[in-house]
Amino acid sequence: MTTTAGALADQLRHLLGPDRLLEGDLARNLYSHDGSIVGGDCGIVALPETTDEVAACMRMAHEAGVDVVPRGSGTGLTGGAVPLEGGLVISLARMREMGEVDVANSCMWVQPGVLNLDVSMAIAHLGLHYAPDPSSQQACSIGGNVGTNAGGPHCLAYGVTVQHVLGVEMVRPDGEVVILGGVAPDPPGYDLRGVVVGAEGTVGIVTRVLLRLTPLPPDVRTMLLDFLSVSDASAVVQAIIAAGVIPAALEMMDRNMTMAVEEFVHAGLPTDAAALLLVEVDGTAAEVGTATEVVERVARGHGVRTVRVAQDEEERALLWKARKTAFGAVARVKPSYYLHDCVVPRTRLVEVMEAIGEITEREGVMCLNVFHAGDGNLHPIIALDRSDPDETERAMRAGDQIVRACVAMGGTLSGEHGIGVEKRDYMPLVFDHDDLEAQACVRRAFDPDGRMNPDKVLPTGTRCGEVGLADTQVPEGTWI
Amino acid sequence: MDLRPAGRDELTGMLRAATADRRMLDIRGGGLHSRRGWPFTPDDVLHTGALAGVVDYEPDDMTITVEGGVTVGEVLRLAGERGQGWPQAPSAPAATVGGVLAAAAGGRRRLRFGPIRDSLLEVVVATGDGRIVKGGGRTVKSVTGYDLPRLLTGSLGTLGVIVQATLRLWPLPMAEQWFSARGEPAGMLEMARGLLADLHRPTAVIVGPGSLHACITGVPDDVVAPAGMVESPEPSGPGPGGDGPAGAHGGVVEIGVPPATLPAVARRLADDGRAFEAWMGTGICRAAVSAPDDVRVMRELAMLHDGHAQVIDGDDALRSDPFGPVPAGADIMRRIRASFDPAGILCPGRFAAAEAVPA
Ligand SMILES: Cc1cc2nc3c(=O)[nH]c(=O)nc-3n(C[C@H](O)[C@H](O)[C@H](O)COP(=O)(O)OP(=O)(O)OC[C@H]3O[C@@H](n4cnc5c(N)ncnc54)[C@H](O)[C@@H]3O)c2cc1C
């Protein structure tokens, strides 16, 4: 540890006490990982409990010139919360308070360490829920969701995190606390709130989040459709939406995935089907009735084998459990997995599924697919044993080819997991030099010293050129 | 001078020249939202109307990519032919896509369909110094990089000229109808409260002085007249009753308050005998103003409820304090602007502080 780092540790220990500053090898090893296969190098870990403590930590890091990596629950899949070269990890996991529900305005402030699912559980009795529902919702934090602009099955109809965050309280890299956005819509000036959501911890630390709460739908129906070909299932996804129905959720699972899940959850999934679609429609009773008819009609026109409609809440919960534990079920196949979450235009689904099949077969790796089909957001999960270097190499190669295939089909790198370290060096596939430089400038506007979660999101070497007018050149009386 | 670039290259050339010569530009699309922000006198006005190409429309993906000068009406027409719509759009067919995005001027269906920023997937801008910068992605979902589309939405021409936008479209609803009622403000507000409580996801509930308009979208069985209301056309017209300019002598202030306080704001406006249009449930209210003092009154009213008020249309006199207090993070905004427009030639001074005196 360098002297500055040592002095910073002393200050932080003084501020937080020895229990809330982790310096031991075990902790440092733990905090060098997240849900991805990226490994890093963790310096020290601070566990503040209030905004003031976060601000104090940030001021100290600022004065010491030490890099800061914000961390929520560490379920991220791109290495976003992984420190690469020491520095200070600030974990928000202990900031778990929820404010009062503002029923009249359908919103609520929560601290960033609150777990996603806990929000919906806490407000269900008011007939409300928090719509973004990542499959990891039992474990991931609201702060992490804000960091990654998380999605989930129900984001097809309801929209992703940024559409459900009205405002954020953020500690800036120098320790100043700002509130961006709020209950009153569209405050004057640029939408900085919109930039903070999805910035992957590179612009500041979010210490409170104003969540928009959504009424529970009056009626809902969940259906499981099974197909003998992946192409038929993909075509149905396209056809349902083309028929004018945007389901609340529209998820696909291929046979490999179905087998792994069924063994785990025993939901009565047909393991001989090539692909399953989990379709949920919600709204008024009349809307649900009409949408159900459309879904069934379209499916029958494309060779669906069976349509199973969840008969009660219990069966519905079971089907969703099957979907949401899918990543976990992969552990029954291989100890580890590697995945990308590219998005392709919905019209290219059939084609991309074929391409993924060919690529993984050619590389001789096992791929399990479970994904948000309705918005074309893929999750080809390559199961692997990382103690096998050859298999790991092949998995990486397959992943690389999948990303390139998606981009070639007009797709993009990530639909919800973010860029982190994992996809950072793919950014030039979708953005040119000027695009990346502009992004670097936006980032620098928030973090002039470049100490927030460095080496994430933008490829190494991307800089904000020295363009820029000094503050004094702004016409007098203007604020931008 | 009026500049009318016919294409991207010509546009970036003009911007580079303006940057080199320090010539101040105003950017104009349909001109419907030009009377916003602090008044300034540009050297040249750059018109985007000739950037009017439809780049790509893939109905099955429900996305459309158009140049910034394409009109809202054109997008709605093309989409409508394929049974699709742009429900976040304002009801101002002559406005350009670039203009409504730059002004964040969404339409009256916001309660159900959300703000206009949620419909912008990818944006391409020409920066003040003539670079072409793209942000976002054309797929319906993307977290690839920093959210430039949201940053550009509402930037009022100060970050760049929107040369191209990819919009998310929606299927046209199976049924949709506007309804209206007339009566005392208190009664209208009470009816509005009832609609918000009873209807699942109403599309619009709009209270004006002595009137109530509501829009219901969905399947035919659900689209029935609420008690006491009759079918009526979509409200339109200038000023607070519409999206267009307020006319030579008037202006419009847009108030944003916590949605639950909007009834109180509307009551006050009604008592004061003002023309207004309150978008119940969203916290947004447009009110007619005719003197700078009116703007101050509106702002005080908004701030009383933890909100804000901006002049969205008005002559120079009305815009002597268009935004009110300097927002949090102004230094961040300033640095962002500096990097997009290093010479500060794009609508300089449009975002101005409350306390400053115009030069
Ligand atoms: C089994 C499984 C299923 C998943 N399913 C989904 C899914 O359906 N949809 C989806 O979107 N994701 C999914 N994920 C990915 C992951 O859960 C999400 O990315 C989640 O949002 C991360 O939350 P976290 O609290 O774990 O954040 P972390 O992993 O700790 O951090 C994520 C990023 O956010 C930043 N960050 C964290 N907290 C803050 C803060 N307070 N302020 C600023 N920045 C912060 C970090 O620096 C990092 O860049 C899944 C992951 C797993 C393991």
CSV table of N, CA and C and ligand atoms in Angstrom, one decimal, chain A residues 33-36 68-82 90-92 95 111-116 133-137 139-153 155 160-161 169-170 196 199-209 251 323-328 337 339 341 372 377 379 415-418 420 452-453 456-457, chain B residues 141 143, ligand 1:
chain,number,residue,atom,x,y,z
A,33,HIS,N,-14.4,-9.4,-7.4
A,33,HIS,CA,-15.3,-10.1,-8.3
A,33,HIS,C,-16.7,-9.5,-8.3
A,34,ASP,N,-17.5,-9.8,-9.4
A,34,ASP,CA,-18.9,-9.6,-9.3
A,34,ASP,C,-19.5,-10.8,-10.0
A,35,GLY,N,-20.7,-10.7,-10.6
A,35,GLY,CA,-21.4,-11.8,-11.2
A,35,GLY,C,-20.8,-12.3,-12.5
A,36,SER,N,-19.8,-11.6,-13.0
A,36,SER,CA,-19.2,-12.0,-14.2
A,36,SER,C,-17.9,-12.8,-14.0
A,68,VAL,N,-12.2,5.5,-7.1
A,68,VAL,CA,-13.3,5.0,-6.3
A,68,VAL,C,-14.2,4.1,-7.2
A,69,VAL,N,-14.5,2.9,-6.7
A,69,VAL,CA,-15.4,2.0,-7.4
A,69,VAL,C,-16.7,1.8,-6.6
A,70,PRO,N,-17.9,2.3,-7.0
A,70,PRO,CA,-19.1,2.1,-6.3
A,70,PRO,C,-19.6,0.6,-6.5
A,71,ARG,N,-20.1,0.1,-5.4
A,71,ARG,CA,-20.6,-1.3,-5.5
A,71,ARG,C,-21.9,-1.5,-4.8
A,72,GLY,N,-22.8,-2.2,-5.5
A,72,GLY,CA,-24.1,-2.5,-4.9
A,72,GLY,C,-24.0,-3.9,-4.3
A,73,SER,N,-24.8,-4.8,-4.9
A,73,SER,CA,-24.8,-6.2,-4.5
A,73,SER,C,-23.7,-7.1,-5.2
A,74,GLY,N,-23.1,-6.5,-6.2
A,74,GLY,CA,-22.1,-7.2,-6.9
A,74,GLY,C,-22.6,-8.4,-7.8
A,75,THR,N,-23.9,-8.2,-8.2
A,75,THR,CA,-24.4,-9.3,-9.1
A,75,THR,C,-24.2,-8.9,-10.6
A,76,GLY,N,-23.6,-7.7,-10.9
A,76,GLY,CA,-23.4,-7.3,-12.2
A,76,GLY,C,-22.7,-8.3,-13.1
A,77,LEU,N,-23.0,-8.3,-14.4
A,77,LEU,CA,-22.4,-9.3,-15.3
A,77,LEU,C,-21.4,-8.8,-16.2
A,78,THR,N,-20.8,-7.6,-15.9
A,78,THR,CA,-19.8,-7.1,-16.9
A,78,THR,C,-18.6,-6.6,-16.2
A,79,GLY,N,-18.5,-6.9,-14.9
A,79,GLY,CA,-17.3,-6.4,-14.2
A,79,GLY,C,-17.4,-5.0,-13.8
A,80,GLY,N,-18.5,-4.4,-13.8
A,80,GLY,CA,-18.7,-3.0,-13.5
A,80,GLY,C,-18.3,-2.6,-12.1
A,81,ALA,N,-18.6,-3.5,-11.2
A,81,ALA,CA,-18.2,-3.2,-9.8
A,81,ALA,C,-16.9,-3.7,-9.3
A,82,VAL,N,-16.1,-4.2,-10.3
A,82,VAL,CA,-14.8,-4.8,-10.0
A,82,VAL,C,-13.7,-3.8,-10.1
A,90,ILE,N,-16.4,1.5,-2.6
A,90,ILE,CA,-17.5,2.0,-1.7
A,90,ILE,C,-18.7,1.1,-1.9
A,91,SER,N,-19.0,0.3,-0.9
A,91,SER,CA,-20.1,-0.6,-1.0
A,91,SER,C,-21.3,0.1,-0.4
A,92,LEU,N,-22.4,0.1,-1.1
A,92,LEU,CA,-23.6,0.8,-0.6
A,92,LEU,C,-24.6,-0.2,0.1
A,95,MET,N,-26.7,0.6,3.1
A,95,MET,CA,-27.7,1.7,3.0
A,95,MET,C,-29.0,1.1,2.5
A,111,GLN,N,-32.8,4.2,-0.2
A,111,GLN,CA,-31.3,4.2,-0.3
A,111,GLN,C,-30.9,3.1,-1.3
A,112,PRO,N,-29.7,3.3,-1.8
A,112,PRO,CA,-29.2,2.4,-2.9
A,112,PRO,C,-29.0,1.0,-2.6
A,113,GLY,N,-28.8,0.6,-1.3
A,113,GLY,CA,-28.6,-0.8,-1.0
A,113,GLY,C,-29.8,-1.6,-0.9
A,114,VAL,N,-31.0,-0.9,-0.9
A,114,VAL,CA,-32.3,-1.7,-0.9
A,114,VAL,C,-32.3,-2.6,-2.0
A,115,LEU,N,-32.8,-3.9,-1.8
A,115,LEU,CA,-32.8,-4.8,-2.8
A,115,LEU,C,-34.1,-4.6,-3.7
A,116,ASN,N,-33.9,-4.9,-5.0
A,116,ASN,CA,-35.0,-4.6,-5.9
A,116,ASN,C,-36.3,-5.2,-5.5
A,133,ASP,N,-37.9,-5.5,-13.2
A,133,ASP,CA,-37.8,-6.7,-12.4
A,133,ASP,C,-36.7,-7.6,-12.9
A,134,PRO,N,-35.4,-7.2,-12.8
A,134,PRO,CA,-34.3,-8.1,-13.2
A,134,PRO,C,-34.5,-9.5,-12.6
A,135,SER,N,-34.0,-10.5,-13.3
A,135,SER,CA,-34.2,-11.9,-12.8
A,135,SER,C,-33.4,-12.0,-11.5
A,136,SER,N,-32.4,-11.2,-11.3
A,136,SER,CA,-31.6,-11.2,-10.1
A,136,SER,C,-32.3,-10.4,-8.9
A,137,GLN,N,-33.6,-10.1,-9.1
A,137,GLN,CA,-34.2,-9.1,-8.2
A,137,GLN,C,-34.1,-9.4,-6.7
A,139,ALA,N,-31.5,-10.3,-5.2
A,139,ALA,CA,-30.2,-10.1,-4.8
A,139,ALA,C,-29.7,-8.7,-5.2
A,140,CYS,N,-30.1,-8.2,-6.3
A,140,CYS,CA,-29.4,-7.0,-6.8
A,140,CYS,C,-30.0,-5.7,-6.1
A,141,SER,N,-29.3,-4.7,-6.1
A,141,SER,CA,-29.7,-3.5,-5.3
A,141,SER,C,-30.2,-2.4,-6.3
A,142,ILE,N,-31.0,-1.5,-5.7
A,142,ILE,CA,-31.6,-0.4,-6.5
A,142,ILE,C,-30.4,0.5,-7.0
A,143,GLY,N,-29.4,0.7,-6.2
A,143,GLY,CA,-28.2,1.5,-6.7
A,143,GLY,C,-27.6,0.8,-7.9
A,144,GLY,N,-27.4,-0.5,-7.8
A,144,GLY,CA,-26.8,-1.2,-8.9
A,144,GLY,C,-27.7,-1.2,-10.2
A,145,ASN,N,-29.0,-1.2,-9.9
A,145,ASN,CA,-30.0,-1.1,-11.0
A,145,ASN,C,-29.9,0.2,-11.7
A,146,VAL,N,-29.7,1.3,-10.9
A,146,VAL,CA,-29.5,2.6,-11.5
A,146,VAL,C,-28.2,2.7,-12.2
A,147,GLY,N,-27.2,2.1,-11.6
A,147,GLY,CA,-25.8,2.0,-12.3
A,147,GLY,C,-25.9,1.4,-13.7
A,148,THR,N,-26.6,0.3,-13.8
A,148,THR,CA,-26.6,-0.4,-15.1
A,148,THR,C,-27.9,-0.1,-15.9
A,149,ASN,N,-28.8,0.7,-15.4
A,149,ASN,CA,-30.1,0.9,-16.1
A,149,ASN,C,-30.7,-0.4,-16.4
A,150,ALA,N,-30.9,-1.2,-15.3
A,150,ALA,CA,-31.3,-2.6,-15.4
A,150,ALA,C,-32.7,-2.7,-16.1
A,151,GLY,N,-32.8,-3.9,-16.7
A,151,GLY,CA,-34.1,-4.2,-17.3
A,151,GLY,C,-34.6,-5.5,-16.6
A,152,GLY,N,-35.5,-6.1,-17.3
A,152,GLY,CA,-36.1,-7.3,-16.7
A,152,GLY,C,-37.3,-7.7,-17.6
A,153,PRO,N,-37.8,-8.9,-17.4
A,153,PRO,CA,-38.9,-9.4,-18.3
A,153,PRO,C,-40.0,-8.4,-18.5
A,155,CYS,N,-40.0,-5.2,-18.5
A,155,CYS,CA,-39.6,-3.9,-19.1
A,155,CYS,C,-40.1,-3.8,-20.5
A,160,VAL,N,-37.5,0.4,-19.0
A,160,VAL,CA,-36.3,0.0,-18.1
A,160,VAL,C,-36.2,1.0,-17.0
A,161,THR,N,-35.1,0.8,-16.2
A,161,THR,CA,-34.9,1.6,-14.9
A,161,THR,C,-35.1,3.1,-15.1
A,169,GLU,N,-30.2,11.3,-5.7
A,169,GLU,CA,-29.3,12.1,-4.9
A,169,GLU,C,-28.0,11.5,-5.2
A,170,MET,N,-27.0,12.3,-5.5
A,170,MET,CA,-25.7,11.7,-5.9
A,170,MET,C,-24.6,12.5,-5.2
A,196,VAL,N,-27.0,10.0,-15.4
A,196,VAL,CA,-26.6,9.2,-14.3
A,196,VAL,C,-27.0,7.8,-14.3
A,199,ALA,N,-24.9,5.1,-16.0
A,199,ALA,CA,-23.5,5.5,-16.2
A,199,ALA,C,-22.5,4.5,-15.4
A,200,GLU,N,-23.0,3.5,-14.9
A,200,GLU,CA,-22.2,2.4,-14.3
A,200,GLU,C,-21.2,2.9,-13.3
A,201,GLY,N,-21.6,3.8,-12.5
A,201,GLY,CA,-20.8,4.3,-11.3
A,201,GLY,C,-19.6,5.1,-11.8
A,202,THR,N,-19.6,5.7,-13.0
A,202,THR,CA,-18.5,6.5,-13.5
A,202,THR,C,-18.7,8.0,-13.3
A,203,VAL,N,-19.8,8.4,-12.8
A,203,VAL,CA,-20.1,9.8,-12.6
A,203,VAL,C,-20.3,10.3,-11.2
A,204,GLY,N,-20.4,9.4,-10.3
A,204,GLY,CA,-20.7,9.7,-8.9
A,204,GLY,C,-21.3,8.5,-8.2
A,205,ILE,N,-21.6,8.7,-6.9
A,205,ILE,CA,-22.2,7.6,-6.2
A,205,ILE,C,-23.7,8.0,-5.8
A,206,VAL,N,-24.6,7.2,-6.3
A,206,VAL,CA,-26.0,7.5,-6.0
A,206,VAL,C,-26.3,7.0,-4.6
A,207,THR,N,-26.8,8.0,-3.8
A,207,THR,CA,-27.0,7.7,-2.4
A,207,THR,C,-28.5,7.6,-2.0
A,208,ARG,N,-29.4,8.1,-2.9
A,208,ARG,CA,-30.8,7.9,-2.7
A,208,ARG,C,-31.4,8.0,-4.1
A,209,VAL,N,-32.5,7.2,-4.2
A,209,VAL,CA,-33.2,7.1,-5.5
A,209,VAL,C,-34.7,7.3,-5.3
A,251,GLU,N,-40.8,-13.9,-23.0
A,251,GLU,CA,-39.5,-14.5,-22.8
A,251,GLU,C,-39.4,-15.8,-23.5
A,323,ARG,N,-38.4,-19.2,-14.9
A,323,ARG,CA,-37.7,-18.2,-15.7
A,323,ARG,C,-36.6,-17.5,-14.9
A,324,LYS,N,-37.0,-17.1,-13.7
A,324,LYS,CA,-36.0,-16.2,-13.0
A,324,LYS,C,-34.9,-17.0,-12.3
A,325,THR,N,-35.0,-18.3,-12.2
A,325,THR,CA,-33.9,-19.0,-11.6
A,325,THR,C,-33.0,-19.7,-12.7
A,326,ALA,N,-33.3,-19.3,-14.0
A,326,ALA,CA,-32.6,-20.0,-15.1
A,326,ALA,C,-31.1,-19.9,-15.0
A,327,PHE,N,-30.6,-18.7,-14.7
A,327,PHE,CA,-29.1,-18.5,-14.6
A,327,PHE,C,-28.5,-19.5,-13.5
A,328,GLY,N,-29.2,-19.5,-12.4
A,328,GLY,CA,-28.8,-20.4,-11.3
A,328,GLY,C,-28.8,-21.8,-11.7
A,337,TYR,N,-20.4,-19.7,-16.0
A,337,TYR,CA,-21.0,-19.4,-17.3
A,337,TYR,C,-20.5,-18.0,-17.8
A,339,LEU,N,-21.6,-14.9,-20.6
A,339,LEU,CA,-22.7,-14.5,-21.5
A,339,LEU,C,-22.6,-13.1,-21.9
A,341,ASP,N,-25.2,-9.8,-23.6
A,341,ASP,CA,-26.6,-9.5,-23.6
A,341,ASP,C,-26.9,-8.6,-24.7
A,372,HIS,N,-35.0,-12.1,-23.1
A,372,HIS,CA,-36.2,-11.2,-23.3
A,372,HIS,C,-36.4,-11.0,-24.8
A,377,ASN,N,-33.6,-8.8,-26.8
A,377,ASN,CA,-32.4,-8.8,-25.9
A,377,ASN,C,-32.0,-10.2,-25.6
A,379,HIS,N,-29.6,-13.5,-24.3
A,379,HIS,CA,-28.7,-13.9,-23.3
A,379,HIS,C,-28.2,-15.3,-23.6
A,415,GLY,N,-28.2,-4.8,-23.8
A,415,GLY,CA,-29.6,-4.3,-23.6
A,415,GLY,C,-29.9,-3.9,-22.1
A,416,GLU,N,-29.1,-4.5,-21.2
A,416,GLU,CA,-29.4,-4.2,-19.8
A,416,GLU,C,-28.3,-4.4,-18.8
A,417,HIS,N,-27.3,-5.2,-19.2
A,417,HIS,CA,-26.2,-5.5,-18.3
A,417,HIS,C,-25.1,-4.4,-18.2
A,418,GLY,N,-25.1,-3.6,-19.3
A,418,GLY,CA,-24.1,-2.6,-19.3
A,418,GLY,C,-22.8,-3.0,-20.0
A,420,GLY,N,-19.3,-2.1,-18.7
A,420,GLY,CA,-18.3,-2.5,-17.7
A,420,GLY,C,-17.0,-2.7,-18.3
A,452,MET,N,-13.6,8.2,-11.0
A,452,MET,CA,-14.7,7.3,-10.7
A,452,MET,C,-14.7,6.1,-11.6
A,453,ASN,N,-14.6,4.9,-11.0
A,453,ASN,CA,-14.7,3.7,-11.7
A,453,ASN,C,-13.9,3.7,-13.1
A,456,LYS,N,-13.7,1.7,-17.1
A,456,LYS,CA,-14.9,1.0,-17.4
A,456,LYS,C,-15.7,1.8,-18.5
A,457,VAL,N,-16.5,1.1,-19.2
A,457,VAL,CA,-17.4,1.6,-20.2
A,457,VAL,C,-16.7,2.0,-21.5
B,141,LYS,N,-34.1,-1.5,-27.0
B,141,LYS,CA,-33.5,-1.5,-25.7
B,141,LYS,C,-32.0,-1.4,-25.9
B,143,VAL,N,-28.3,-0.3,-23.4
B,143,VAL,CA,-27.6,0.5,-22.4
B,143,VAL,C,-26.1,0.6,-22.8
C,1,LIG,C1,-28.7,-14.6,-12.0
C,1,LIG,C2,-28.6,-13.2,-12.5
C,1,LIG,C3,-29.7,-12.7,-13.3
C,1,LIG,C4,-29.7,-11.4,-13.8
C,1,LIG,N1,-30.7,-10.9,-14.5
C,1,LIG,C5,-30.7,-9.6,-14.9
C,1,LIG,C6,-31.9,-9.1,-15.6
C,1,LIG,O1,-32.9,-9.8,-15.8
C,1,LIG,N2,-31.8,-7.8,-16.0
C,1,LIG,C7,-30.7,-7.0,-15.7
C,1,LIG,O2,-30.7,-5.8,-16.1
C,1,LIG,N3,-29.6,-7.5,-15.1
C,1,LIG,C8,-29.6,-8.8,-14.7
C,1,LIG,N4,-28.5,-9.3,-14.0
C,1,LIG,C9,-27.4,-8.4,-13.8
C,1,LIG,C10,-27.3,-7.6,-12.5
C,1,LIG,O3,-28.1,-8.2,-11.5
C,1,LIG,C11,-27.8,-6.2,-12.7
C,1,LIG,O4,-26.8,-5.5,-13.6
C,1,LIG,C12,-28.0,-5.3,-11.5
C,1,LIG,O5,-28.5,-4.1,-11.8
C,1,LIG,C13,-26.7,-5.1,-10.7
C,1,LIG,O6,-27.0,-4.7,-9.4
C,1,LIG,P1,-26.0,-4.8,-8.2
C,1,LIG,O7,-26.6,-4.2,-7.0
C,1,LIG,O8,-25.6,-6.2,-8.1
C,1,LIG,O9,-24.8,-3.9,-8.7
C,1,LIG,P2,-23.3,-4.1,-8.8
C,1,LIG,O10,-23.0,-5.3,-9.6
C,1,LIG,O11,-22.7,-4.1,-7.5
C,1,LIG,O12,-22.9,-2.8,-9.7
C,1,LIG,C14,-23.3,-2.7,-11.0
C,1,LIG,C15,-22.8,-1.3,-11.5
C,1,LIG,O13,-23.4,-0.3,-10.9
C,1,LIG,C16,-22.5,0.6,-10.2
C,1,LIG,N5,-23.1,1.0,-8.9
C,1,LIG,C17,-23.6,0.2,-8.0
C,1,LIG,N6,-24.1,0.9,-7.0
C,1,LIG,C18,-24.0,2.2,-7.3
C,1,LIG,C19,-24.4,3.4,-6.7
C,1,LIG,N7,-25.0,3.4,-5.6
C,1,LIG,N8,-24.1,4.6,-7.4
C,1,LIG,C20,-23.5,4.5,-8.6
C,1,LIG,N9,-23.1,3.4,-9.2
C,1,LIG,C21,-23.4,2.2,-8.6
C,1,LIG,C22,-21.2,-0.3,-10.1
C,1,LIG,O14,-20.1,0.5,-10.0
C,1,LIG,C23,-21.3,-1.1,-11.3
C,1,LIG,O15,-20.8,-0.4,-12.4
C,1,LIG,C24,-28.5,-10.6,-13.5
C,1,LIG,C25,-27.5,-11.1,-12.8
C,1,LIG,C26,-27.5,-12.4,-12.3
C,1,LIG,C27,-26.3,-12.9,-11.5
